[in-house]
PDB file of C-alpha atoms in Angstrom:
ATOM      1  CA  UNK A  25     -21.135  47.487 -22.513  1.00 53.00           C
ATOM      2  CA  UNK A  26     -23.866  47.631 -19.837  1.00 53.00           C
ATOM      3  CA  UNK A  27     -22.671  44.286 -18.446  1.00 54.00           C
ATOM      4  CA  UNK A  28     -19.082  45.603 -18.275  1.00 54.00           C
ATOM      5  CA  UNK A  29     -20.217  48.740 -16.354  1.00 48.00           C
ATOM      6  CA  UNK A  30     -22.178  46.650 -13.822  1.00 46.00           C
ATOM      7  CA  UNK A  31     -19.160  44.407 -13.346  1.00 53.00           C
ATOM      8  CA  UNK A  32     -16.904  47.436 -12.669  1.00 55.00           C
ATOM      9  CA  UNK A  33     -19.399  48.899 -10.171  1.00 46.00           C
ATOM     10  CA  UNK A  34     -19.646  45.585  -8.295  1.00 51.00           C
ATOM     11  CA  UNK A  35     -15.844  45.257  -8.257  1.00 50.00           C
ATOM     12  CA  UNK A  36     -15.538  48.817  -6.915  1.00 49.00           C
ATOM     13  CA  UNK A  37     -18.077  48.162  -4.172  1.00 44.00           C
ATOM     14  CA  UNK A  38     -16.303  44.956  -3.129  1.00 41.00           C
ATOM     15  CA  UNK A  39     -12.898  46.694  -3.008  1.00 49.00           C
ATOM     16  CA  UNK A  40     -14.371  49.510  -0.887  1.00 45.00           C
ATOM     17  CA  UNK A  41     -15.974  47.005   1.506  1.00 45.00           C
ATOM     18  CA  UNK A  42     -12.661  45.159   1.867  1.00 43.00           C
ATOM     19  CA  UNK A  43     -10.787  48.396   2.570  1.00 42.00           C
ATOM     20  CA  UNK A  44     -13.309  49.442   5.226  1.00 39.00           C
ATOM     21  CA  UNK A  45     -13.120  45.995   6.820  1.00 42.00           C
ATOM     22  CA  UNK A  46      -9.308  46.080   6.978  1.00 38.00           C
ATOM     23  CA  UNK A  47      -9.355  49.636   8.396  1.00 40.00           C
ATOM     24  CA  UNK A  48     -11.818  48.597  11.100  1.00 39.00           C
ATOM     25  CA  UNK A  49      -9.668  45.623  12.053  1.00 37.00           C
ATOM     26  CA  UNK A  50      -6.583  47.856  12.305  1.00 37.00           C
ATOM     27  CA  UNK A  51      -8.400  50.284  14.606  1.00 39.00           C
ATOM     28  CA  UNK A  52      -9.550  47.421  16.866  1.00 39.00           C
ATOM     29  CA  UNK A  53      -5.993  46.106  17.141  1.00 39.00           C
ATOM     30  CA  UNK A  54      -4.662  49.582  17.930  1.00 44.00           C
ATOM     31  CA  UNK A  55      -7.292  50.060  20.659  1.00 50.00           C
ATOM     32  CA  UNK A  56      -6.655  46.694  22.318  1.00 57.00           C
ATOM     33  CA  UNK A  57      -5.623  46.999  25.964  1.00 85.00           C
ATOM     34  CA  UNK A  58      -6.022  45.292  29.323  1.00 86.00           C
ATOM     35  CA  UNK A  59      -9.383  46.889  30.094  1.00 86.00           C
ATOM     36  CA  UNK A  60     -11.333  43.858  31.271  1.00 90.00           C
ATOM     37  CA  UNK A  61     -12.754  44.359  34.764  1.00 94.00           C
ATOM     38  CA  UNK A  62     -11.520  42.023  37.495  1.00 96.00           C
ATOM     39  CA  UNK A  63     -12.869  41.846  41.034  1.00 98.00           C
ATOM     40  CA  UNK A  64     -10.985  43.105  44.057  1.00 98.00           C
ATOM     41  CA  UNK A  65     -11.622  42.879  47.763  1.00 98.00           C
ATOM     42  CA  UNK A  66      -9.931  45.025  50.383  1.00 98.00           C
ATOM     43  CA  UNK A  67      -9.927  44.018  54.028  1.00 97.00           C
ATOM     44  CA  UNK A  68      -8.680  46.826  56.265  1.00 97.00           C
ATOM     45  CA  UNK A  69      -7.711  46.175  59.866  1.00 95.00           C
ATOM     46  CA  UNK A  70      -6.579  49.126  62.035  1.00 96.00           C
ATOM     47  CA  UNK A  71      -4.033  50.860  59.840  1.00 93.00           C
ATOM     48  CA  UNK A  72      -3.338  48.056  57.357  1.00 95.00           C
ATOM     49  CA  UNK A  73      -3.319  48.589  53.615  1.00 97.00           C
ATOM     50  CA  UNK A  74      -4.657  46.327  50.842  1.00 98.00           C
ATOM     51  CA  UNK A  75      -3.632  45.791  47.249  1.00 98.00           C
ATOM     52  CA  UNK A  76      -5.169  44.398  44.082  1.00 98.00           C
ATOM     53  CA  UNK A  77      -3.421  41.724  42.082  1.00 98.00           C
ATOM     54  CA  UNK A  78      -0.756  42.858  39.604  1.00 98.00           C
ATOM     55  CA  UNK A  79      -1.872  43.072  35.970  1.00 98.00           C
ATOM     56  CA  UNK A  80      -0.228  43.954  32.657  1.00 97.00           C
ATOM     57  CA  UNK A  81      -0.438  47.671  31.844  1.00 96.00           C
ATOM     58  CA  UNK A  82      -0.671  47.812  28.070  1.00 94.00           C
ATOM     59  CA  UNK A  83      -1.195  51.496  27.280  1.00 94.00           C
ATOM     60  CA  UNK A  84      -1.103  54.984  28.732  1.00 93.00           C
ATOM     61  CA  UNK A  85      -4.827  55.139  29.471  1.00 94.00           C
ATOM     62  CA  UNK A  86      -6.178  55.854  32.928  1.00 96.00           C
ATOM     63  CA  UNK A  87      -6.702  52.956  35.319  1.00 96.00           C
ATOM     64  CA  UNK A  88     -10.256  52.246  36.448  1.00 95.00           C
ATOM     65  CA  UNK A  89     -11.810  51.337  39.798  1.00 97.00           C
ATOM     66  CA  UNK A  90     -15.438  50.931  40.864  1.00 98.00           C
ATOM     67  CA  UNK A  91     -16.336  50.331  44.518  1.00 98.00           C
ATOM     68  CA  UNK A  92     -19.565  48.318  44.722  1.00 98.00           C
ATOM     69  CA  UNK A  93     -19.845  47.116  48.337  1.00 98.00           C
ATOM     70  CA  UNK A  94     -18.846  48.012  51.876  1.00 98.00           C
ATOM     71  CA  UNK A  95     -19.207  45.781  54.933  1.00 97.00           C
ATOM     72  CA  UNK A  96     -18.813  47.981  57.979  1.00 90.00           C
ATOM     73  CA  UNK A  97     -19.075  51.724  58.360  1.00 94.00           C
ATOM     74  CA  UNK A  98     -18.371  53.343  54.981  1.00 97.00           C
ATOM     75  CA  UNK A  99     -15.497  55.619  56.048  1.00 96.00           C
ATOM     76  CA  UNK A 100     -14.034  55.289  52.582  1.00 98.00           C
ATOM     77  CA  UNK A 101     -10.566  54.337  51.498  1.00 98.00           C
ATOM     78  CA  UNK A 102      -7.853  56.104  49.548  1.00 98.00           C
ATOM     79  CA  UNK A 103      -6.431  54.318  46.471  1.00 98.00           C
ATOM     80  CA  UNK A 104      -3.317  54.959  44.381  1.00 98.00           C
ATOM     81  CA  UNK A 105      -1.919  53.286  41.239  1.00 98.00           C
ATOM     82  CA  UNK A 106       1.546  51.748  41.486  1.00 98.00           C
ATOM     83  CA  UNK A 107       3.671  50.646  38.557  1.00 98.00           C
ATOM     84  CA  UNK A 108       6.136  47.776  38.803  1.00 98.00           C
ATOM     85  CA  UNK A 109       8.396  45.481  36.775  1.00 98.00           C
ATOM     86  CA  UNK A 110       6.585  42.179  37.303  1.00 97.00           C
ATOM     87  CA  UNK A 111       4.061  40.126  39.215  1.00 97.00           C
ATOM     88  CA  UNK A 112       6.279  40.110  42.335  1.00 97.00           C
ATOM     89  CA  UNK A 113       5.815  43.926  42.507  1.00 97.00           C
ATOM     90  CA  UNK A 114       9.561  44.483  42.184  1.00 97.00           C
ATOM     91  CA  UNK A 115      10.580  48.065  41.401  1.00 97.00           C
ATOM     92  CA  UNK A 116       7.208  49.443  42.567  1.00 98.00           C
ATOM     93  CA  UNK A 117       6.704  53.190  42.332  1.00 98.00           C
ATOM     94  CA  UNK A 118       3.722  55.423  42.994  1.00 98.00           C
ATOM     95  CA  UNK A 119       2.234  56.502  39.645  1.00 98.00           C
ATOM     96  CA  UNK A 120      -0.966  58.425  40.444  1.00 98.00           C
ATOM     97  CA  UNK A 121      -2.602  60.748  42.909  1.00 97.00           C
ATOM     98  CA  UNK A 122      -4.622  59.176  45.705  1.00 98.00           C
ATOM     99  CA  UNK A 123      -8.405  59.338  45.416  1.00 98.00           C
ATOM    100  CA  UNK A 124     -11.109  58.513  47.942  1.00 98.00           C
ATOM    101  CA  UNK A 125     -13.625  55.730  47.319  1.00 98.00           C
ATOM    102  CA  UNK A 126     -16.904  54.989  49.018  1.00 98.00           C
ATOM    103  CA  UNK A 127     -19.554  52.410  48.130  1.00 98.00           C
ATOM    104  CA  UNK A 128     -20.837  53.460  44.695  1.00 98.00           C
ATOM    105  CA  UNK A 129     -17.738  55.465  43.652  1.00 98.00           C
ATOM    106  CA  UNK A 130     -16.283  55.002  40.155  1.00 96.00           C
ATOM    107  CA  UNK A 131     -13.087  56.757  39.066  1.00 96.00           C
ATOM    108  CA  UNK A 132     -10.478  56.849  36.310  1.00 95.00           C
ATOM    109  CA  UNK A 133      -6.929  57.408  37.616  1.00 95.00           C
ATOM    110  CA  UNK A 134      -4.570  59.185  35.242  1.00 96.00           C
ATOM    111  CA  UNK A 135      -1.177  57.645  35.863  1.00 97.00           C
ATOM    112  CA  UNK A 136       2.460  57.545  34.801  1.00 97.00           C
ATOM    113  CA  UNK A 137       2.990  53.769  34.795  1.00 98.00           C
ATOM    114  CA  UNK A 138       4.037  53.494  31.130  1.00 97.00           C
ATOM    115  CA  UNK A 139       5.950  56.796  31.051  1.00 97.00           C
ATOM    116  CA  UNK A 140       7.972  55.531  34.040  1.00 97.00           C
ATOM    117  CA  UNK A 141       8.962  52.442  32.032  1.00 97.00           C
ATOM    118  CA  UNK A 142       6.778  50.030  34.001  1.00 98.00           C
ATOM    119  CA  UNK A 143       4.700  47.320  32.312  1.00 97.00           C
ATOM    120  CA  UNK A 144       2.584  46.189  35.282  1.00 98.00           C
ATOM    121  CA  UNK A 145       0.186  47.984  37.608  1.00 98.00           C
ATOM    122  CA  UNK A 146      -1.872  47.527  40.751  1.00 98.00           C
ATOM    123  CA  UNK A 147      -3.896  49.594  43.211  1.00 98.00           C
ATOM    124  CA  UNK A 148      -2.760  50.096  46.811  1.00 98.00           C
ATOM    125  CA  UNK A 149      -5.414  51.334  49.242  1.00 98.00           C
ATOM    126  CA  UNK A 150      -5.721  52.438  52.874  1.00 98.00           C
ATOM    127  CA  UNK A 151      -8.818  53.031  54.973  1.00 97.00           C
ATOM    128  CA  UNK A 152      -9.454  56.720  55.704  1.00 97.00           C
ATOM    129  CA  UNK A 153      -9.742  56.125  59.468  1.00 97.00           C
ATOM    130  CA  UNK A 154      -8.089  53.829  61.999  1.00 96.00           C
ATOM    131  CA  UNK A 155     -10.783  51.136  62.077  1.00 96.00           C
ATOM    132  CA  UNK A 156     -11.949  47.941  60.372  1.00 96.00           C
ATOM    133  CA  UNK A 157     -13.850  47.668  57.066  1.00 97.00           C
ATOM    134  CA  UNK A 158     -14.232  45.446  54.007  1.00 98.00           C
ATOM    135  CA  UNK A 159     -14.781  46.668  50.422  1.00 98.00           C
ATOM    136  CA  UNK A 160     -15.410  44.969  47.077  1.00 98.00           C
ATOM    137  CA  UNK A 161     -15.523  46.174  43.506  1.00 98.00           C
ATOM    138  CA  UNK A 162     -14.016  46.015  40.036  1.00 98.00           C
ATOM    139  CA  UNK A 163     -10.817  47.390  38.562  1.00 97.00           C
ATOM    140  CA  UNK A 164      -8.707  47.507  35.437  1.00 96.00           C
ATOM    141  CA  UNK A 165      -5.167  48.782  34.722  1.00 96.00           C
ATOM    142  CA  UNK A 166      -6.375  50.250  31.385  1.00 94.00           C
ATOM    143  CA  UNK A 167      -9.805  51.441  30.315  1.00 89.00           C
ATOM    144  CA  UNK A 168     -11.877  50.548  27.292  1.00 82.00           C
ATOM    145  CA  UNK A 169     -12.525  54.221  26.463  1.00 79.00           C
ATOM    146  CA  UNK A 170      -8.778  54.997  26.486  1.00 72.00           C
ATOM    147  CA  UNK A 171      -9.350  57.967  28.828  1.00 76.00           C
ATOM    148  CA  UNK A 172      -6.056  59.492  29.962  1.00 73.00           C
TER     149      UNK A 172
END
């Protein structure tokens, strides 16, 4: 009788552990998105704009950008998220407000890429003054924290 009770307790513990493991795996799959940081570099030359590469936009979370370096006077640049239909940037539309970046700035951009039916995203940026400057940093179309 004691042996049977121990066996039932062990079986119950194993079933609970399996259920927790499966639940954790389901949450990780549901939270998966394109949140890996990729480098960008913007080279502005008297009124020109710069853009990041196009990446898959996998959820409705805010896009992320972190400016880490400026070569030149740090006038700052203004960046906006655009949504599009593919890597050629076809069907591009503006999907966020513009925000200013300076060396050391990190921001999350709420955007309407997915709600506008677009599956790809990129940042477009313009220098805040008519001059020359170079910036580097990191960006992601989605964010690991799933901030909106």
